[in-house]
mmCIF file of C-alpha atoms in Angstrom:
data_model
loop_
_atom_site.group_PDB
_atom_site.id
_atom_site.type_symbol
_atom_site.label_atom_id
_atom_site.label_comp_id
_atom_site.label_asym_id
_atom_site.label_seq_id
_atom_site.Cartn_x
_atom_site.Cartn_y
_atom_site.Cartn_z
ATOM 1 C CA UNK A 1 182.902 87.687 85.422
ATOM 2 C CA UNK A 2 179.479 87.961 85.647
ATOM 3 C CA UNK A 3 176.852 85.264 84.558
ATOM 4 C CA UNK A 4 174.029 85.807 82.485
ATOM 5 C CA UNK A 5 171.043 83.673 82.935
ATOM 6 C CA UNK A 6 168.965 82.667 80.170
ATOM 7 C CA UNK A 7 165.139 82.834 80.287
ATOM 8 C CA UNK A 8 163.572 79.561 81.711
ATOM 9 C CA UNK A 9 162.335 77.247 78.845
ATOM 10 C CA UNK A 10 158.581 77.293 78.512
ATOM 11 C CA UNK A 11 156.425 73.707 77.310
ATOM 12 C CA UNK A 12 153.531 76.190 75.623
ATOM 13 C CA UNK A 13 154.050 77.083 72.440
ATOM 14 C CA UNK A 14 151.574 79.498 71.037
ATOM 15 C CA UNK A 15 150.307 78.920 67.426
ATOM 16 C CA UNK A 16 150.059 81.649 64.859
ATOM 17 C CA UNK A 17 146.945 81.829 62.678
ATOM 18 C CA UNK A 18 146.575 78.840 59.967
ATOM 19 C CA UNK A 19 146.798 79.951 56.335
ATOM 20 C CA UNK A 20 143.680 79.230 54.072
ATOM 21 C CA UNK A 21 144.959 79.261 50.653
ATOM 22 C CA UNK A 22 145.030 78.067 46.772
ATOM 23 C CA UNK A 23 142.305 77.689 44.232
ATOM 24 C CA UNK A 24 140.299 80.489 46.164
ATOM 25 C CA UNK A 25 139.324 83.900 45.449
ATOM 26 C CA UNK A 26 139.758 85.151 48.918
ATOM 27 C CA UNK A 27 142.627 83.334 50.876
ATOM 28 C CA UNK A 28 143.073 84.135 54.241
ATOM 29 C CA UNK A 29 144.805 84.070 57.493
ATOM 30 C CA UNK A 30 142.821 82.722 60.306
ATOM 31 C CA UNK A 31 143.077 82.773 64.098
ATOM 32 C CA UNK A 32 141.306 80.559 66.159
ATOM 33 C CA UNK A 33 139.434 83.473 67.598
ATOM 34 C CA UNK A 34 138.199 84.647 64.270
ATOM 35 C CA UNK A 35 137.069 80.765 63.513
ATOM 36 C CA UNK A 36 134.816 81.606 66.449
ATOM 37 C CA UNK A 37 133.088 83.908 64.792
ATOM 38 C CA UNK A 38 131.630 81.663 61.823
ATOM 39 C CA UNK A 39 128.733 79.490 63.526
ATOM 40 C CA UNK A 40 129.416 77.077 65.726
ATOM 41 C CA UNK A 41 128.851 73.230 65.643
ATOM 42 C CA UNK A 42 129.542 70.292 68.269
ATOM 43 C CA UNK A 43 130.793 66.761 67.481
ATOM 44 C CA UNK A 44 130.575 64.462 70.473
ATOM 45 C CA UNK A 45 133.211 62.064 68.869
ATOM 46 C CA UNK A 46 134.511 58.522 69.811
ATOM 47 C CA UNK A 47 137.327 57.025 67.268
ATOM 48 C CA UNK A 48 140.579 54.568 67.747
ATOM 49 C CA UNK A 49 144.221 56.145 68.533
ATOM 50 C CA UNK A 50 146.863 54.352 67.385
ATOM 51 C CA UNK A 51 148.899 55.335 70.215
ATOM 52 C CA UNK A 52 146.198 55.956 73.096
ATOM 53 C CA UNK A 53 143.328 53.751 72.424
ATOM 54 C CA UNK A 54 139.341 54.975 72.368
ATOM 55 C CA UNK A 55 139.101 58.283 73.021
ATOM 56 C CA UNK A 56 136.198 60.118 73.443
ATOM 57 C CA UNK A 57 135.720 64.048 73.018
ATOM 58 C CA UNK A 58 133.337 66.753 72.830
ATOM 59 C CA UNK A 59 134.605 69.427 69.823
ATOM 60 C CA UNK A 60 133.228 72.677 68.709
ATOM 61 C CA UNK A 61 133.985 74.998 66.211
ATOM 62 C CA UNK A 62 132.639 75.790 62.483
ATOM 63 C CA UNK A 63 132.047 73.660 59.583
ATOM 64 C CA UNK A 64 135.737 73.403 57.215
ATOM 65 C CA UNK A 65 132.752 73.762 54.190
ATOM 66 C CA UNK A 66 131.720 77.364 55.738
ATOM 67 C CA UNK A 67 135.167 78.430 56.146
ATOM 68 C CA UNK A 68 136.432 77.386 52.977
ATOM 69 C CA UNK A 69 133.008 78.486 51.122
ATOM 70 C CA UNK A 70 133.436 81.862 52.977
ATOM 71 C CA UNK A 71 136.710 81.899 50.828
ATOM 72 C CA UNK A 72 135.130 81.351 47.987
ATOM 73 C CA UNK A 73 136.721 78.407 45.831
ATOM 74 C CA UNK A 74 137.770 79.081 42.270
ATOM 75 C CA UNK A 75 135.218 76.675 40.733
ATOM 76 C CA UNK A 76 131.563 77.018 39.484
ATOM 77 C CA UNK A 77 128.998 76.122 41.940
ATOM 78 C CA UNK A 78 126.496 75.755 39.943
ATOM 79 C CA UNK A 79 128.460 72.830 38.241
ATOM 80 C CA UNK A 80 128.763 69.401 40.722
ATOM 81 C CA UNK A 81 131.304 67.631 38.550
ATOM 82 C CA UNK A 82 133.491 71.146 38.677
ATOM 83 C CA UNK A 83 133.234 70.986 42.358
ATOM 84 C CA UNK A 84 133.592 66.903 42.272
ATOM 85 C CA UNK A 85 137.407 67.823 41.388
ATOM 86 C CA UNK A 86 138.486 69.926 44.362
ATOM 87 C CA UNK A 87 140.652 68.893 47.425
ATOM 88 C CA UNK A 88 141.065 70.248 50.798
ATOM 89 C CA UNK A 89 144.973 69.481 52.283
ATOM 90 C CA UNK A 90 145.124 69.789 56.152
ATOM 91 C CA UNK A 91 148.665 70.387 57.508
ATOM 92 C CA UNK A 92 149.584 70.301 61.488
ATOM 93 C CA UNK A 93 152.510 71.873 63.380
ATOM 94 C CA UNK A 94 153.830 68.294 64.120
ATOM 95 C CA UNK A 95 154.050 67.421 59.889
ATOM 96 C CA UNK A 96 150.642 65.392 60.142
ATOM 97 C CA UNK A 97 148.491 65.876 57.048
ATOM 98 C CA UNK A 98 144.991 64.845 56.025
ATOM 99 C CA UNK A 99 143.377 65.172 52.323
ATOM 100 C CA UNK A 100 139.574 65.055 52.364
ATOM 101 C CA UNK A 101 137.576 65.524 48.503
ATOM 102 C CA UNK A 102 135.555 68.564 48.909
ATOM 103 C CA UNK A 103 132.496 66.447 47.821
ATOM 104 C CA UNK A 104 132.966 64.648 51.376
ATOM 105 C CA UNK A 105 132.194 68.221 52.707
ATOM 106 C CA UNK A 106 129.656 69.546 50.144
ATOM 107 C CA UNK A 107 125.816 69.417 51.135
ATOM 108 C CA UNK A 108 125.045 68.168 47.818
ATOM 109 C CA UNK A 109 127.543 65.218 48.084
ATOM 110 C CA UNK A 110 128.702 63.457 51.369
ATOM 111 C CA UNK A 111 127.562 66.634 53.834
ATOM 112 C CA UNK A 112 129.950 65.464 56.174
ATOM 113 C CA UNK A 113 129.981 67.842 59.337
ATOM 114 C CA UNK A 114 133.504 68.034 59.161
ATOM 115 C CA UNK A 115 134.801 70.569 61.869
ATOM 116 C CA UNK A 116 137.780 73.072 62.694
ATOM 117 C CA UNK A 117 137.880 72.663 66.335
ATOM 118 C CA UNK A 118 137.776 75.964 68.562
ATOM 119 C CA UNK A 119 137.769 73.838 71.615
ATOM 120 C CA UNK A 120 138.129 70.585 73.098
ATOM 121 C CA UNK A 121 135.840 69.339 75.632
ATOM 122 C CA UNK A 122 135.138 72.769 76.583
ATOM 123 C CA UNK A 123 138.466 73.973 76.693
ATOM 124 C CA UNK A 124 139.173 76.566 74.189
ATOM 125 C CA UNK A 125 142.257 75.444 71.368
ATOM 126 C CA UNK A 126 143.668 79.550 71.277
ATOM 127 C CA UNK A 127 147.191 78.526 72.461
ATOM 128 C CA UNK A 128 147.167 74.686 70.816
ATOM 129 C CA UNK A 129 145.963 75.919 67.226
ATOM 130 C CA UNK A 130 142.457 74.667 65.568
ATOM 131 C CA UNK A 131 142.269 71.043 65.171
ATOM 132 C CA UNK A 132 140.441 69.095 61.972
ATOM 133 C CA UNK A 133 137.354 66.893 63.373
ATOM 134 C CA UNK A 134 136.173 64.329 61.134
ATOM 135 C CA UNK A 135 133.436 62.525 63.123
ATOM 136 C CA UNK A 136 132.152 59.643 60.867
ATOM 137 C CA UNK A 137 136.053 58.422 60.930
ATOM 138 C CA UNK A 138 136.916 55.078 63.210
ATOM 139 C CA UNK A 139 140.090 55.756 63.481
ATOM 140 C CA UNK A 140 141.891 59.368 64.606
ATOM 141 C CA UNK A 141 144.381 59.494 61.796
ATOM 142 C CA UNK A 142 142.696 62.253 59.728
ATOM 143 C CA UNK A 143 142.429 64.352 63.403
ATOM 144 C CA UNK A 144 144.884 67.226 62.323
ATOM 145 C CA UNK A 145 145.685 68.830 65.679
ATOM 146 C CA UNK A 146 147.632 72.519 65.533
ATOM 147 C CA UNK A 147 146.396 73.247 61.850
ATOM 148 C CA UNK A 148 149.226 75.558 60.324
ATOM 149 C CA UNK A 149 147.520 75.365 56.737
ATOM 150 C CA UNK A 150 144.516 74.633 54.726
ATOM 151 C CA UNK A 151 145.131 74.386 50.892
ATOM 152 C CA UNK A 152 142.397 73.949 48.825
ATOM 153 C CA UNK A 153 142.590 73.054 45.080
ATOM 154 C CA UNK A 154 142.009 71.211 42.015
ATOM 155 C CA UNK A 155 143.806 68.042 40.891
ATOM 156 C CA UNK A 156 146.110 68.637 37.961
ATOM 157 C CA UNK A 157 147.736 65.414 36.832
ATOM 158 C CA UNK A 158 151.091 66.101 35.450
ATOM 159 C CA UNK A 159 151.397 62.883 33.257
ATOM 160 C CA UNK A 160 148.650 63.587 31.092
ATOM 161 C CA UNK A 161 148.649 62.824 26.810
ATOM 162 C CA UNK A 162 149.680 66.119 26.009
ATOM 163 C CA UNK A 163 152.634 65.695 28.505
ATOM 164 C CA UNK A 164 154.097 62.214 26.734
ATOM 165 C CA UNK A 165 153.357 63.630 23.113
#
């Protein structure tokens, strides 16, 4: 009777590309390597983490707005009110989620330099996956690690007067 040996368990989990989808003309699946083809920005941040206290990090990566703009959101760029109804939802591999509004990152509104980080403290995030970085946030709740998907779309209420009639 022979015994088979199971392969050793590894703790490194490789992540696949993040799925960029929703109300976009060109949805895409993007790897960390592909995100490096966008203009890189750096953010030196300090934020409070509920489990680990104050965090000090340097992130590098493209602006979230640049990545989404390349996918061409289905709004009229000339109409501010059309852009102002769009949301951005970011999902991490561990189930963590965060929502931003398009006006937060739009250059004509909040102009927040929100990043899709491709490196953390000089270390590439290829194995871990991209990370959402919101430099203006004092707490780290919207810092989503190992991004699996980004959904972009307009809010569509379900209980409108037409639905209730």
